[in-house]
Each structure stands twice: as structure tokens, then as C-alpha cells.
PDB file of C-alpha atoms in Angstrom:
ATOM      1  CA  MET Z 163     103.940  98.954 139.811  1.00  0.00           C
ATOM      2  CA  ILE Z 164     102.054  95.538 140.578  1.00  0.00           C
ATOM      3  CA  LYS Z 165     104.336  94.892 143.468  1.00  0.00           C
ATOM      4  CA  PHE Z 166     103.568  98.499 144.741  1.00  0.00           C
ATOM      5  CA  PHE Z 167      99.808  97.948 144.784  1.00  0.00           C
ATOM      6  CA  ARG Z 168     100.218  94.439 146.141  1.00  0.00           C
ATOM      7  CA  GLN Z 169     102.196  95.881 149.137  1.00  0.00           C
ATOM      8  CA  ILE Z 170      99.565  98.481 149.823  1.00  0.00           C
ATOM      9  CA  ARG Z 171      96.755  95.762 149.927  1.00  0.00           C
ATOM     10  CA  TYR Z 172      99.042  93.559 152.139  1.00  0.00           C
ATOM     11  CA  ASP Z 173      99.591  96.473 154.619  1.00  0.00           C
ATOM     12  CA  LEU Z 174      95.692  97.250 154.700  1.00  0.00           C
ATOM     13  CA  MET Z 175      94.947  93.755 155.401  1.00  0.00           C
ATOM     14  CA  LYS Z 176      97.759  93.455 157.901  1.00  0.00           C
ATOM     15  CA  GLN Z 177      96.353  96.293 159.767  1.00  0.00           C
ATOM     16  CA  ASN Z 178      92.798  94.815 159.670  1.00  0.00           C
ATOM     17  CA  LYS Z 179      91.299  97.728 157.789  1.00  0.00           C
ATOM     18  CA  THR Z 180      89.198  95.636 155.861  1.00  0.00           C
ATOM     19  CA  SER Z 181      86.712  98.405 154.646  1.00  0.00           C
ATOM     20  CA  LYS Z 182      89.654 100.508 153.353  1.00  0.00           C
ATOM     21  CA  TYR Z 183      91.042  97.388 151.593  1.00  0.00           C
ATOM     22  CA  PHE Z 184      87.843  96.872 149.701  1.00  0.00           C
ATOM     23  CA  LYS Z 185      87.654 100.370 148.815  1.00  0.00           C
ATOM     24  CA  TYR Z 186      91.239 100.238 147.597  1.00  0.00           C
ATOM     25  CA  ALA Z 187      90.534  96.964 145.573  1.00  0.00           C
ATOM     26  CA  ILE Z 188      87.473  98.457 143.862  1.00  0.00           C
ATOM     27  CA  GLY Z 189      89.526 101.645 143.039  1.00  0.00           C
ATOM     28  CA  GLU Z 190      92.302  99.493 141.668  1.00  0.00           C
ATOM     29  CA  ILE Z 191      89.634  97.356 139.422  1.00  0.00           C
ATOM     30  CA  LEU Z 192      88.472 100.937 138.218  1.00  0.00           C
ATOM     31  CA  LEU Z 193      91.970 101.773 137.068  1.00  0.00           C
ATOM     32  CA  VAL Z 194      92.602  98.641 135.462  1.00  0.00           C
ATOM     33  CA  VAL Z 195      89.170  99.037 133.707  1.00  0.00           C
ATOM     34  CA  ILE Z 196      89.946 102.493 132.677  1.00  0.00           C
ATOM     35  CA  GLY Z 197      93.459 101.406 131.425  1.00  0.00           C
ATOM     36  CA  ILE Z 198      91.787  98.698 129.309  1.00  0.00           C
ATOM     37  CA  LEU Z 199      89.312 101.213 127.913  1.00  0.00           C
ATOM     38  CA  LEU Z 200      92.160 103.592 127.013  1.00  0.00           C
ATOM     39  CA  ALA Z 201      93.852 101.033 125.248  1.00  0.00           C
ATOM     40  CA  LEU Z 202      90.960  99.893 123.373  1.00  0.00           C
ATOM     41  CA  GLN Z 203      90.194 103.631 122.466  1.00  0.00           C
ATOM     42  CA  ILE Z 204      93.999 104.075 121.283  1.00  0.00           C
ATOM     43  CA  ASN Z 205      93.617 100.927 119.019  1.00  0.00           C
ATOM     44  CA  ASN Z 206      90.395 101.991 117.612  1.00  0.00           C
ATOM     45  CA  TRP Z 207      91.942 105.473 116.684  1.00  0.00           C
ATOM     46  CA  ASN Z 208      94.966 103.651 115.157  1.00  0.00           C
ATOM     47  CA  ASP Z 209      92.519 101.117 113.182  1.00  0.00           C
ATOM     48  CA  THR Z 210      90.421 104.228 112.073  1.00  0.00           C
ATOM     49  CA  ARG Z 211      93.721 106.090 110.980  1.00  0.00           C
ATOM     50  CA  LYS Z 212      95.017 103.029 109.137  1.00  0.00           C
ATOM     51  CA  ASN Z 213      91.661 102.423 107.495  1.00  0.00           C
ATOM     52  CA  LYS Z 214      91.405 105.991 106.243  1.00  0.00           C
ATOM     53  CA  ALA Z 215      95.098 105.939 104.922  1.00  0.00           C
ATOM     54  CA  TYR Z 216      94.286 102.688 103.033  1.00  0.00           C
ATOM     55  CA  GLU Z 217      90.961 103.938 101.912  1.00  0.00           C
ATOM     56  CA  LYS Z 218      92.674 107.009 100.293  1.00  0.00           C
ATOM     57  CA  GLU Z 219      95.365 104.905  98.917  1.00  0.00           C
ATOM     58  CA  ILE Z 220      93.085 102.462  97.052  1.00  0.00           C
ATOM     59  CA  LEU Z 221      91.004 105.281  95.868  1.00  0.00           C
ATOM     60  CA  VAL Z 222      93.877 106.952  94.334  1.00  0.00           C
ATOM     61  CA  LEU Z 223      94.753 103.637  92.542  1.00  0.00           C
ATOM     62  CA  ILE Z 224      91.060 102.986  91.350  1.00  0.00           C
ATOM     63  CA  ASN Z 225      90.998 106.451  90.095  1.00  0.00           C
ATOM     64  CA  GLU Z 226      94.056 105.881  87.930  1.00  0.00           C
ATOM     65  CA  ASN Z 227      92.345 102.762  86.633  1.00  0.00           C
ATOM     66  CA  LEU Z 228      89.322 104.728  85.910  1.00  0.00           C
ATOM     67  CA  LYS Z 229      91.199 107.258  84.041  1.00  0.00           C
ATOM     68  CA  SER Z 230      92.784 104.778  81.910  1.00  0.00           C
ATOM     69  CA  ASP Z 231      89.239 103.266  81.318  1.00  0.00           C
ATOM     70  CA  SER Z 232      87.731 106.471  80.451  1.00  0.00           C
ATOM     71  CA  ILE Z 233      90.445 107.200  77.869  1.00  0.00           C
ATOM     72  CA  GLN Z 234      89.957 103.783  76.290  1.00  0.00           C
ATOM     73  CA  LEU Z 235      86.148 103.980  76.291  1.00  0.00           C
ATOM     74  CA  SER Z 236      86.161 107.268  74.645  1.00  0.00           C
ATOM     75  CA  ILE Z 237      88.574 106.359  71.969  1.00  0.00           C
ATOM     76  CA  GLU Z 238      86.607 103.116  70.977  1.00  0.00           C
ATOM     77  CA  LEU Z 239      83.310 104.984  71.133  1.00  0.00           C
ATOM     78  CA  ASN Z 240      84.588 107.456  68.918  1.00  0.00           C
ATOM     79  CA  LYS Z 241      85.860 104.724  66.475  1.00  0.00           C
ATOM     80  CA  SER Z 242      82.286 103.179  66.511  1.00  0.00           C
ATOM     81  CA  ARG Z 243      80.622 106.723  65.897  1.00  0.00           C
ATOM     82  CA  VAL Z 244      83.053 107.431  63.034  1.00  0.00           C
ATOM     83  CA  SER Z 245      82.400 103.866  61.406  1.00  0.00           C
ATOM     84  CA  ASN Z 246      78.575 104.446  61.655  1.00  0.00           C
ATOM     85  CA  LYS Z 247      78.887 107.884  60.085  1.00  0.00           C
ATOM     86  CA  LEU Z 248      81.128 106.435  57.268  1.00  0.00           C
ATOM     87  CA  THR Z 249      78.527 103.680  56.585  1.00  0.00           C
ATOM     88  CA  ASP Z 250      75.728 106.195  56.054  1.00  0.00           C
ATOM     89  CA  GLN Z 251      77.961 108.317  53.829  1.00  0.00           C
ATOM     90  CA  LEU Z 252      79.159 105.029  51.978  1.00  0.00           C
ATOM     91  CA  LEU Z 253      75.623 103.770  51.302  1.00  0.00           C
ATOM     92  CA  LYS Z 254      74.578 107.251  50.141  1.00  0.00           C
ATOM     93  CA  GLN Z 255      77.403 107.590  47.766  1.00  0.00           C
ATOM     94  CA  VAL Z 256      76.899 103.987  46.549  1.00  0.00           C
ATOM     95  CA  HIS Z 257      73.067 104.601  46.033  1.00  0.00           C
ATOM     96  CA  SER Z 258      74.254 107.487  43.798  1.00  0.00           C
ATOM     97  CA  GLY Z 259      76.408 105.284  41.664  1.00  0.00           C
ATOM     98  CA  ILE Z 260      79.625 106.792  42.742  1.00  0.00           C
ATOM     99  CA  HIS Z 261      82.461 104.290  43.178  1.00  0.00           C
ATOM    100  CA  ASN Z 262      85.913 105.684  43.703  1.00  0.00           C
ATOM    101  CA  ASP Z 263      89.102 105.367  45.956  1.00  0.00           C
ATOM    102  CA  THR Z 264      87.599 107.089  49.099  1.00  0.00           C
ATOM    103  CA  LEU Z 265      85.338 103.965  49.581  1.00  0.00           C
ATOM    104  CA  ASN Z 266      88.516 102.028  50.237  1.00  0.00           C
ATOM    105  CA  ASN Z 267      89.344 104.091  53.349  1.00  0.00           C
ATOM    106  CA  TRP Z 268      85.720 104.129  54.469  1.00  0.00           C
ATOM    107  CA  LEU Z 269      85.439 100.381  54.322  1.00  0.00           C
ATOM    108  CA  GLY Z 270      88.472  99.880  56.196  1.00  0.00           C
ATOM    109  CA  LYS Z 271      87.237 101.502  59.060  1.00  0.00           C
ATOM    110  CA  ILE Z 272      83.564 100.110  58.828  1.00  0.00           C
ATOM    111  CA  ILE Z 273      84.808  96.692  58.400  1.00  0.00           C
ATOM    112  CA  SER Z 274      86.311  96.294  62.000  1.00  0.00           C
ATOM    113  CA  PHE Z 275      85.215  96.295  65.662  1.00  0.00           C
ATOM    114  CA  GLU Z 276      85.969  97.867  68.875  1.00  0.00           C
ATOM    115  CA  ARG Z 277      87.972  96.435  71.792  1.00  0.00           C
ATOM    116  CA  PHE Z 278      87.930  97.395  75.353  1.00  0.00           C
ATOM    117  CA  LYS Z 279      90.014  96.145  78.506  1.00  0.00           C
ATOM    118  CA  SER Z 280      88.908  97.714  81.839  1.00  0.00           C
ATOM    119  CA  GLN Z 281      91.739  98.259  84.297  1.00  0.00           C
ATOM    120  CA  SER Z 282      90.148  96.676  87.278  1.00  0.00           C
ATOM    121  CA  SER Z 283      93.307  95.632  89.460  1.00  0.00           C
ATOM    122  CA  ALA Z 284      92.741  98.270  92.291  1.00  0.00           C
ATOM    123  CA  PHE Z 285      89.196  97.178  92.564  1.00  0.00           C
ATOM    124  CA  GLU Z 286      90.001  93.523  92.723  1.00  0.00           C
ATOM    125  CA  VAL Z 287      92.453  94.274  95.445  1.00  0.00           C
ATOM    126  CA  LEU Z 288      89.800  96.286  97.274  1.00  0.00           C
ATOM    127  CA  LYS Z 289      87.308  93.427  97.022  1.00  0.00           C
ATOM    128  CA  SER Z 290      89.778  91.120  98.424  1.00  0.00           C
ATOM    129  CA  LYS Z 291      90.165  93.314 101.299  1.00  0.00           C
ATOM    130  CA  GLY Z 292      86.586  94.258 101.824  1.00  0.00           C
ATOM    131  CA  ILE Z 293      84.696  96.861  99.979  1.00  0.00           C
ATOM    132  CA  ASP Z 294      83.330  98.238 103.372  1.00  0.00           C
ATOM    133  CA  ILE Z 295      86.712  99.870 103.754  1.00  0.00           C
ATOM    134  CA  ILE Z 296      85.280 102.683 101.521  1.00  0.00           C
ATOM    135  CA  SER Z 297      83.311 104.758 104.114  1.00  0.00           C
ATOM    136  CA  ASP Z 298      80.719 106.118 101.652  1.00  0.00           C
ATOM    137  CA  THR Z 299      78.049 103.672 100.880  1.00  0.00           C
ATOM    138  CA  LYS Z 300      76.898 105.538  97.891  1.00  0.00           C
ATOM    139  CA  LEU Z 301      80.493 105.358  96.536  1.00  0.00           C
ATOM    140  CA  GLN Z 302      80.636 101.558  97.136  1.00  0.00           C
ATOM    141  CA  LEU Z 303      77.431 101.167  95.187  1.00  0.00           C
ATOM    142  CA  GLU Z 304      78.754 103.092  92.204  1.00  0.00           C
ATOM    143  CA  LEU Z 305      81.942 100.984  92.145  1.00  0.00           C
ATOM    144  CA  MET Z 306      79.967  97.810  92.234  1.00  0.00           C
ATOM    145  CA  SER Z 307      77.537  98.925  89.588  1.00  0.00           C
ATOM    146  CA  TYR Z 308      80.406 100.154  87.226  1.00  0.00           C
ATOM    147  CA  TYR Z 309      82.500  97.010  87.530  1.00  0.00           C
ATOM    148  CA  ASP Z 310      80.024  94.400  87.866  1.00  0.00           C
ATOM    149  CA  GLN Z 311      77.387  95.769  85.388  1.00  0.00           C
ATOM    150  CA  SER Z 312      78.658  98.546  83.184  1.00  0.00           C
ATOM    151  CA  VAL Z 313      81.973  96.907  82.204  1.00  0.00           C
ATOM    152  CA  HIS Z 314      80.211  93.555  81.527  1.00  0.00           C
ATOM    153  CA  ALA Z 315      77.635  95.410  79.399  1.00  0.00           C
ATOM    154  CA  VAL Z 316      80.398  97.047  77.250  1.00  0.00           C
ATOM    155  CA  TYR Z 317      82.242  93.840  76.951  1.00  0.00           C
ATOM    156  CA  GLU Z 318      78.936  91.990  75.760  1.00  0.00           C
ATOM    157  CA  ALA Z 319      78.258  94.754  73.246  1.00  0.00           C
ATOM    158  CA  HIS Z 320      81.757  94.709  71.865  1.00  0.00           C
ATOM    159  CA  LEU Z 321      81.684  90.848  71.792  1.00  0.00           C
ATOM    160  CA  ASP Z 322      78.526  90.847  69.829  1.00  0.00           C
ATOM    161  CA  VAL Z 323      80.005  93.081  67.057  1.00  0.00           C
ATOM    162  CA  GLU Z 324      83.341  90.977  67.055  1.00  0.00           C
ATOM    163  CA  GLN Z 325      81.462  87.831  66.482  1.00  0.00           C
ATOM    164  CA  SER Z 326      79.480  89.304  63.698  1.00  0.00           C
ATOM    165  CA  PHE Z 327      82.666  90.557  62.210  1.00  0.00           C
ATOM    166  CA  LYS Z 328      84.230  87.042  62.357  1.00  0.00           C
ATOM    167  CA  LYS Z 329      80.923  85.281  61.191  1.00  0.00           C
ATOM    168  CA  ASP Z 330      79.902  87.644  58.383  1.00  0.00           C
ATOM    169  CA  TRP Z 331      82.808  89.798  57.219  1.00  0.00           C
ATOM    170  CA  GLU Z 332      85.852  87.456  57.436  1.00  0.00           C
ATOM    171  CA  PRO Z 333      84.580  85.013  54.567  1.00  0.00           C
ATOM    172  CA  ILE Z 334      83.631  88.259  52.476  1.00  0.00           C
ATOM    173  CA  ILE Z 335      87.180  89.771  53.119  1.00  0.00           C
ATOM    174  CA  GLN Z 336      88.649  86.506  51.935  1.00  0.00           C
ATOM    175  CA  GLN Z 337      86.418  86.213  48.680  1.00  0.00           C
ATOM    176  CA  GLU Z 338      85.419  89.657  47.726  1.00  0.00           C
ATOM    177  CA  PHE Z 339      88.658  91.973  48.416  1.00  0.00           C
ATOM    178  CA  SER Z 340      91.871  92.221  46.629  1.00  0.00           C
ATOM    179  CA  ASP Z 341      93.598  93.857  49.729  1.00  0.00           C
ATOM    180  CA  TYR Z 342      92.476  94.605  53.106  1.00  0.00           C
ATOM    181  CA  LYS Z 343      94.352  96.307  56.022  1.00  0.00           C
ATOM    182  CA  TRP Z 344      92.820  96.590  59.539  1.00  0.00           C
ATOM    183  CA  ARG Z 345      91.106  99.991  60.027  1.00  0.00           C
ATOM    184  CA  GLU Z 346      93.049 101.469  57.101  1.00  0.00           C
ATOM    185  CA  TYR Z 347      91.510 100.084  53.691  1.00  0.00           C
ATOM    186  CA  ALA Z 348      89.385  97.534  52.049  1.00  0.00           C
ATOM    187  CA  ILE Z 349      89.662  97.174  48.283  1.00  0.00           C
ATOM    188  CA  PRO Z 350      86.927  95.145  46.532  1.00  0.00           C
ATOM    189  CA  ASN Z 351      87.818  93.150  43.661  1.00  0.00           C
ATOM    190  CA  ASP Z 352      85.285  94.939  41.487  1.00  0.00           C
ATOM    191  CA  TYR Z 353      83.363  97.975  43.032  1.00  0.00           C
ATOM    192  CA  LYS Z 354      80.436  97.909  41.002  1.00  0.00           C
ATOM    193  CA  VAL Z 355      79.707  93.970  41.448  1.00  0.00           C
ATOM    194  CA  PHE Z 356      80.428  94.311  45.048  1.00  0.00           C
ATOM    195  CA  PHE Z 357      77.977  97.082  45.839  1.00  0.00           C
ATOM    196  CA  GLU Z 358      75.332  95.714  43.600  1.00  0.00           C
ATOM    197  CA  LYS Z 359      74.931  92.740  45.975  1.00  0.00           C
ATOM    198  CA  LYS Z 360      72.071  93.338  48.069  1.00  0.00           C
ATOM    199  CA  PRO Z 361      73.207  91.147  50.861  1.00  0.00           C
ATOM    200  CA  ILE Z 362      76.325  93.244  51.062  1.00  0.00           C
ATOM    201  CA  LEU Z 363      74.310  96.500  51.464  1.00  0.00           C
ATOM    202  CA  SER Z 364      72.074  94.659  54.085  1.00  0.00           C
ATOM    203  CA  LEU Z 365      75.073  93.440  55.967  1.00  0.00           C
ATOM    204  CA  LEU Z 366      76.538  97.052  56.255  1.00  0.00           C
ATOM    205  CA  ARG Z 367      73.184  98.332  57.495  1.00  0.00           C
ATOM    206  CA  PHE Z 368      72.932  95.507  60.120  1.00  0.00           C
ATOM    207  CA  TYR Z 369      76.485  95.944  61.128  1.00  0.00           C
ATOM    208  CA  LYS Z 370      75.954  99.848  61.705  1.00  0.00           C
ATOM    209  CA  GLU Z 371      72.835  98.852  63.693  1.00  0.00           C
ATOM    210  CA  ASN Z 372      74.766  96.477  65.893  1.00  0.00           C
ATOM    211  CA  ARG Z 373      77.616  98.832  66.450  1.00  0.00           C
ATOM    212  CA  SER Z 374      74.985 101.633  67.436  1.00  0.00           C
ATOM    213  CA  SER Z 375      73.057  99.706  69.880  1.00  0.00           C
ATOM    214  CA  GLY Z 376      76.118  99.218  71.845  1.00  0.00           C
ATOM    215  CA  GLU Z 377      77.158 102.662  72.045  1.00  0.00           C
ATOM    216  CA  PRO Z 378      74.824 103.687  74.922  1.00  0.00           C
ATOM    217  CA  TYR Z 379      76.629 101.016  77.390  1.00  0.00           C
ATOM    218  CA  SER Z 380      80.022 102.934  76.720  1.00  0.00           C
ATOM    219  CA  GLU Z 381      78.275 106.171  77.290  1.00  0.00           C
ATOM    220  CA  ILE Z 382      76.661 104.968  80.561  1.00  0.00           C
ATOM    221  CA  ALA Z 383      80.014 103.518  81.570  1.00  0.00           C
ATOM    222  CA  LEU Z 384      81.783 106.918  80.972  1.00  0.00           C
ATOM    223  CA  GLU Z 385      78.957 108.683  83.112  1.00  0.00           C
ATOM    224  CA  LYS Z 386      79.631 106.323  85.919  1.00  0.00           C
ATOM    225  CA  ILE Z 387      83.285 106.815  85.728  1.00  0.00           C
ATOM    226  CA  SER Z 388      82.730 110.601  86.182  1.00  0.00           C
ATOM    227  CA  LYS Z 389      80.368 109.989  88.956  1.00  0.00           C
ATOM    228  CA  ILE Z 390      82.794 107.882  90.831  1.00  0.00           C
ATOM    229  CA  ARG Z 391      85.808 110.152  90.396  1.00  0.00           C
ATOM    230  CA  ARG Z 392      83.511 112.976  91.633  1.00  0.00           C
ATOM    231  CA  LEU Z 393      82.546 110.961  94.670  1.00  0.00           C
ATOM    232  CA  SER Z 394      86.010 109.844  95.560  1.00  0.00           C
ATOM    233  CA  LYS Z 395      87.616 113.290  95.175  1.00  0.00           C
ATOM    234  CA  THR Z 396      86.633 114.358  98.689  1.00  0.00           C
ATOM    235  CA  TYR Z 397      88.637 111.407 100.147  1.00  0.00           C
ATOM    236  CA  ILE Z 398      91.574 111.502  97.913  1.00  0.00           C
ATOM    237  CA  ASN Z 399      92.196 115.233  98.605  1.00  0.00           C
ATOM    238  CA  ASP Z 400      91.822 115.132 102.407  1.00  0.00           C
TER     239      ASP Z 400
END
């Protein structure tokens, strides 16, 4: 093709048709420019298609991670609520002077802490590629808010309770209980003596408040997960 155009130019020059030569040259330049623009447009279309495919793929993976987070958070939040409810029941029963085996099971659930590990592998991959691959700016902000703020807040709340367990309850478990099994039971050496100790009752109240103060962070995280999954649904189902 190049040889063909070159031959035409040569013939025009040979015939001394300068004006026609320049017109032809301009036309040839325009054809080249149009060809380049078409090639760039095709590349842009391909890039856009690839980006959309990747966006859908990564959002599918993120949604799977968020689904797992939602299940985990709901389970741990429920454990916290149950433990706090049992604390109120236990304190009421102890105040009434009732000590029985039911307290063993209640204490086992109360004297514990919640754990949560976010599944963030897909989001980490997205960050490494560039979060601007997500075309929806609102969705970008919600993702960053969840993983960089909400998850961190839940971690901190759980860590605070765990540290209190290790600092305050572990020594008591070793000294005051004849038997203890995680989240199942805790058996004091002597019920009456154990629950007559004011520091024990104060610690139960403090521990409940500590747990309760962390629950809103899990609730906020769950709300954000629902919002993200709702926003990304359009892109996943396209």
C-alpha cells in the first residue's frame, strides 16, 4: 500500500503536476491521521471494555468478602448482646440471693470476648490496581470508609474488651474458679463468697458497659456493608 501511494506521488512529480501533488499529499496525511484516530479509538474501546470487565470481576470478589464479613459481624454482635443481657439477668439474680447452676452457663458466656477478622483480600487487590477502576465515586468512598475506618473501629472495640479480659478476668479465672470452659461455663469455688465481693460485681458491670460501647461500631459496619452491596449490585448484574 505504501509503495502504491509512493508511486502515485512519483508520477505526479514526474508530470510536473505540483498542485495536484500537494493536494494528494494533504489527502494522504489526512488518511494517516484518520487511521491513527481510529486506532486510538479502538484502543480506548478495548481499554474501556477491559476496565468494565475487571470492575465487575473485582466487585464480585469484594461482595463475597463483604458477605463473609457481614456473617461474622452479625454472629459476634449477637454474642455481645446475649452476654450483656445475661449480665443483667445474673446481677438481678445475685441481688436476690439466688445462686444455682444456671449461673455457671451465664458466666461462661459473659466472661469471654468477641473476635472479628475482615476478609479484605479483594479490596487490597483493588487498591494495588487503583481504586479509580471503580467508576462510581460514591462506591469508591464507601469502600474506603468501610475498610479504612469501620473495620478499624470494630478491631479497636474488640481489642479493648479482649485486653480487659486478659488483664481483669484471667487472674480471677485462675484464682476464683474451680472450672472454666470458653463460652460454655465458669464455676466459682464458692458462689456466695464470689458474688459477695463488690469488685467482682463492679467488674461485671464495667465489662458489660465496655462491650456495649463497642456494639455501635459493628452496627455501623453492617450498615456500610449493606450500602456497598446495594451500590455495587448495578455493576455486578450488568
